[in-house]
Short mmCIF file of C-alpha atoms in Angstrom, two decimals:
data_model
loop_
_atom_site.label_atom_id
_atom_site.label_comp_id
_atom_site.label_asym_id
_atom_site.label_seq_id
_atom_site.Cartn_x
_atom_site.Cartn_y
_atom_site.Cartn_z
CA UNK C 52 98.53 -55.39 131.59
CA UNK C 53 95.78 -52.30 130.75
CA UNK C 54 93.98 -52.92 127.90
CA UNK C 55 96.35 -51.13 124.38
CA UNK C 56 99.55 -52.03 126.07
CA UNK C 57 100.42 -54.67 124.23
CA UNK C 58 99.62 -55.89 119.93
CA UNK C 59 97.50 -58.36 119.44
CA UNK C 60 97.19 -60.09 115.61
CA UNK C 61 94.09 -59.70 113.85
CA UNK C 62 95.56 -61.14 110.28
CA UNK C 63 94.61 -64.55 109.07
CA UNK C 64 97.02 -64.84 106.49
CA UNK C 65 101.03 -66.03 107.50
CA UNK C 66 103.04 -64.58 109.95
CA UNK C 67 106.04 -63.77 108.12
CA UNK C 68 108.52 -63.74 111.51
CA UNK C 69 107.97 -65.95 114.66
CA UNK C 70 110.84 -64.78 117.49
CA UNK C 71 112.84 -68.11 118.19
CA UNK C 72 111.95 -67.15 121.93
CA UNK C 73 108.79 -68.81 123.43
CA UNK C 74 105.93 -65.95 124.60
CA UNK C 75 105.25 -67.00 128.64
CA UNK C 76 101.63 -67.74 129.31
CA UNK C 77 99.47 -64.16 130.61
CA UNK C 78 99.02 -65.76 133.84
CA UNK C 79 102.85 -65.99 134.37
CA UNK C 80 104.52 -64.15 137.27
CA UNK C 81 107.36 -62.92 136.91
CA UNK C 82 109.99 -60.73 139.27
CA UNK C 83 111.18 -57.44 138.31
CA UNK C 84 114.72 -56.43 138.54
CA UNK C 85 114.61 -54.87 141.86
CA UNK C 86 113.51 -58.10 143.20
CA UNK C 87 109.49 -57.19 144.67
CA UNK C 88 106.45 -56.97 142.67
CA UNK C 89 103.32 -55.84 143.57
CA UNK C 90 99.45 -58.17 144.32
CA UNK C 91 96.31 -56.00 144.51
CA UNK C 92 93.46 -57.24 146.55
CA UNK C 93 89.72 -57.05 146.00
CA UNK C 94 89.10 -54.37 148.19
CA UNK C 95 86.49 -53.84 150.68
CA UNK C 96 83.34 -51.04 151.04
CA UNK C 97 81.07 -50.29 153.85
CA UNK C 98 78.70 -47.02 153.87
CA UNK C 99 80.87 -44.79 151.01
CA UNK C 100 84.13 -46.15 153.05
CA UNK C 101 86.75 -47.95 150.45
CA UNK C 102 89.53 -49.95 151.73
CA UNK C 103 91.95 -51.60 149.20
CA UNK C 104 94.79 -53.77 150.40
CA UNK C 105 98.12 -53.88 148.14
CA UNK C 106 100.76 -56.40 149.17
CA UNK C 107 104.30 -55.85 148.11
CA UNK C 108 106.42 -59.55 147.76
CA UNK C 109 110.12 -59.75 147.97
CA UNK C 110 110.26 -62.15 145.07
CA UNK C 111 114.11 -61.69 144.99
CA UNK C 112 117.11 -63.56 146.04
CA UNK C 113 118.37 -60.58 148.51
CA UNK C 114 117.02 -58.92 152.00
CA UNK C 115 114.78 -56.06 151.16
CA UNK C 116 114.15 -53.36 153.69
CA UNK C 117 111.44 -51.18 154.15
CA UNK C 118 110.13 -47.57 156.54
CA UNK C 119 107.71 -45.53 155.83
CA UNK C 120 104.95 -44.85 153.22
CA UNK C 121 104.27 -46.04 149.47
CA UNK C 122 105.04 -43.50 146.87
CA UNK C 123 101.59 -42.99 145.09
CA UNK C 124 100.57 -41.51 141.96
CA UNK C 125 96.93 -41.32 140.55
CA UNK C 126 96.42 -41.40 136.93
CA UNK C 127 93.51 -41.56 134.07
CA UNK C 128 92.72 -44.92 132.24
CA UNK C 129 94.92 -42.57 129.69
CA UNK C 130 97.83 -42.49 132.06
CA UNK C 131 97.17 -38.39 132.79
CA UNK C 132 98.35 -37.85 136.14
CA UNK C 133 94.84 -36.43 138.37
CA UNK C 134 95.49 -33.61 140.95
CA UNK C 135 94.48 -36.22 144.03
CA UNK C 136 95.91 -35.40 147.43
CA UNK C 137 97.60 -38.65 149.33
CA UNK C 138 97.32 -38.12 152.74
CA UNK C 139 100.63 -40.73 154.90
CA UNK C 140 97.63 -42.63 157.17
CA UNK C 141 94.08 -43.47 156.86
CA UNK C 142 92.71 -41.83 159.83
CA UNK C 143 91.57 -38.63 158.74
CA UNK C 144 89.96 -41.19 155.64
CA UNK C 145 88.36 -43.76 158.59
CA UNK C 146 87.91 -41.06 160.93
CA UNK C 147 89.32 -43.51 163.93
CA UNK C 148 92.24 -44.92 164.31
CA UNK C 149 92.64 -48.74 162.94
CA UNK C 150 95.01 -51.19 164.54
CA UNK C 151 96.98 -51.88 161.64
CA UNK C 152 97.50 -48.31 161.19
CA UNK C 153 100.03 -46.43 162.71
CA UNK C 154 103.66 -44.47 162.42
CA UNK C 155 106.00 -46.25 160.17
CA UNK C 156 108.24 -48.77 161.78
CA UNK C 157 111.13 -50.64 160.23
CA UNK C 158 110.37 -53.85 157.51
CA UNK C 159 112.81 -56.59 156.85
CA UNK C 160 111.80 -58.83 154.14
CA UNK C 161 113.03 -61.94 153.02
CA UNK C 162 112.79 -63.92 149.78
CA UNK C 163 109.67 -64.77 149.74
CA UNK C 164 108.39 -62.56 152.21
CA UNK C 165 105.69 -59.86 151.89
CA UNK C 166 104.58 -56.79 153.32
CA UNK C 167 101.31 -54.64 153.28
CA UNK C 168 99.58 -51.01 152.83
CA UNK C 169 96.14 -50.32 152.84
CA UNK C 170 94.31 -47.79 150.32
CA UNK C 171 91.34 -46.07 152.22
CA UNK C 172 89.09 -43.46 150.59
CA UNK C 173 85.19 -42.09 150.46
CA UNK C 174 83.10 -42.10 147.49
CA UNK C 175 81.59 -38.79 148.61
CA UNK C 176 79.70 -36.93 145.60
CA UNK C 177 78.67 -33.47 146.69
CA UNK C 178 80.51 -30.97 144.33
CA UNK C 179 77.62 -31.61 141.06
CA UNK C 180 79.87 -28.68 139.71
CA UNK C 181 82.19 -31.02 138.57
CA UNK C 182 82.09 -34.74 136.98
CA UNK C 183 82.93 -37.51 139.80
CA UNK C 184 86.69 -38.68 139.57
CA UNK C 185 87.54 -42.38 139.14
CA UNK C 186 91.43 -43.56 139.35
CA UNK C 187 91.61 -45.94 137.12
CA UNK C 188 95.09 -46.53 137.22
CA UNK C 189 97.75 -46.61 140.07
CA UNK C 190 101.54 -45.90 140.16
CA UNK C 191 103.01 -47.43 143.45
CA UNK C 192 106.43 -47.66 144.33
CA UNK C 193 107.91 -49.22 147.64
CA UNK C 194 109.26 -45.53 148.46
CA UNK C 195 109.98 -42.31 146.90
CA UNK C 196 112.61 -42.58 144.52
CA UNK C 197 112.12 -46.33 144.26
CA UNK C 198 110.89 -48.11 140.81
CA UNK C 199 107.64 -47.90 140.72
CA UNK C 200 105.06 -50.47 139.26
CA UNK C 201 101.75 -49.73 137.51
CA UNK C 202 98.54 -51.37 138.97
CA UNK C 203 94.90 -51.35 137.72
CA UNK C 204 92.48 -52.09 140.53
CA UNK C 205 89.78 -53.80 139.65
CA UNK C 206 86.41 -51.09 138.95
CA UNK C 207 89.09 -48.27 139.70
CA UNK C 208 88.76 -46.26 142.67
CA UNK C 209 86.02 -44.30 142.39
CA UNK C 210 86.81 -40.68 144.61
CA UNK C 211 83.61 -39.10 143.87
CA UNK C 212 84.08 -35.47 144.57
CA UNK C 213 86.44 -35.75 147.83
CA UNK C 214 89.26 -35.28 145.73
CA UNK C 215 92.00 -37.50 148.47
CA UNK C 216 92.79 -40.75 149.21
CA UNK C 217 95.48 -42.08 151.99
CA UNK C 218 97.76 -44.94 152.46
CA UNK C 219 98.82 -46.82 155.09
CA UNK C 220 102.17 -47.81 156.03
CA UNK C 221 103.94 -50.54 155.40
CA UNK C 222 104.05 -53.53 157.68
CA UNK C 223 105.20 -56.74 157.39
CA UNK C 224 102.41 -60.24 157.12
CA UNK C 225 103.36 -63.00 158.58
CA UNK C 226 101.79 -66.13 156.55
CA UNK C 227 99.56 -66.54 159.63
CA UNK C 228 98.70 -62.60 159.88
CA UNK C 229 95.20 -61.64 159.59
CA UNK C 230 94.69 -57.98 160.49
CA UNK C 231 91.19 -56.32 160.38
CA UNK C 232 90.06 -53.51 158.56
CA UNK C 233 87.36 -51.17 158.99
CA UNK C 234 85.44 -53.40 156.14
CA UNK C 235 87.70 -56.74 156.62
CA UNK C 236 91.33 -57.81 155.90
CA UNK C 237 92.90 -54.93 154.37
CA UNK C 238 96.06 -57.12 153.19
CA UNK C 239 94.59 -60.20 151.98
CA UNK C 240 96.28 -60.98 148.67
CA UNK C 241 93.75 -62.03 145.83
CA UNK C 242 93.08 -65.13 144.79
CA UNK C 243 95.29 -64.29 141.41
CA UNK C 244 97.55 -61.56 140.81
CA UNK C 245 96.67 -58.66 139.03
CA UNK C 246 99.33 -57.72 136.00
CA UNK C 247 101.37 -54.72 136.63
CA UNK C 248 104.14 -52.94 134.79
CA UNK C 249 107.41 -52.23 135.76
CA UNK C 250 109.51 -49.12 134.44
CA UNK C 251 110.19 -45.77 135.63
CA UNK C 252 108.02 -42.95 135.87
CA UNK C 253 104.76 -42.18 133.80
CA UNK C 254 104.11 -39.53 131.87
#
């Protein structure tokens, strides 16, 4: 969860209320109520090139089907929405065409079952007009008009000047799957989830 979102007690004296419901531990996962919750990767970087892999897990009880592109929203470490364009495929990003990229294609997911996009972007600074742009925060949703979640990847993504990003489509990862990016796996989960929020659209 980003840093303010939640109180924290600084008091030493008595509590004077203590909800009869226990507090889960921060490292637990839990499933929101459309059933899939998002894991950000590490993220790779090779000559200015960023590549950061998002998996999507059907942590739900039903089928959940997927076609096309995430629904992506750039905002401030203030939750301001920045003017960022998302381009639907990473090739203009990469400048070649990737092998796990590609036109969308349908996604059935199981319980349990996950599914993959890859972020790709430049840190290109060459407009000293104007301050480089970081992203620190990330509003994903499966699809448009979908729920979306709130991510924080970790160090942000840091645009420089360029101004765009683009996303892959999604595809689905077998446990086994292992596809290569132009700087490694772009859908390897990390080691631990990162916290995300659930809700509807930021403001």
């Amino acid at each position: 969860m980003p840093s303010g979102s939640g109180l924290s007690a600084s008091r030493s004296g008595p509590v004077p209320y203590t909800s009869a419901i226990p507090t889960p531990p921060a490292t637990a996962v839990t499933c929101p109520p459309d059933g899939v919750r998002f894991e950000v990767g590490d993220g790779d970087a090779a000559m200015g090139l960023r590549v950061l892999g998002i998996t999507l897990i059907n942590c739900g009880s039903r089928t959940y089907r997927l076609n096309g592109y995430p629904s992506v929203r750039t905002l401030a470490d203030d939750r301001t929405a920045l003017r960022i364009q998302v381009l639907h495929g990473v090739k203009k990003i990469v400048g070649s065409a990737m092998p796990w990229d590609g036109p969308p294609k349908p996604v059935v997911l199981r319980p349990g079952e996950r599914a993959g996009t890859a972020v790709a972007w430049r840190n290109t600074y060459d407009d000293i007009s104007h301050a480089p742009v970081t992203v620190a925060l990330v509003e994903i949703a499966p699809a448009a008009g979908r729920p979306p979640q709130l991510v924080r990847p970790d160090g942000g993504l840091d645009l420089g000047s360029t101004g765009r990003l683009a996303v892959s489509a999604w595809r689905s990862i077998p446990d086994t799957d292992t596809p290569a990016s132009p700087a490694g796996p772009p859908y390897q989960g990390p080691s631990a989830s990162e916290p995300v929020e659930t809700g509807g659209p930021l403001l």
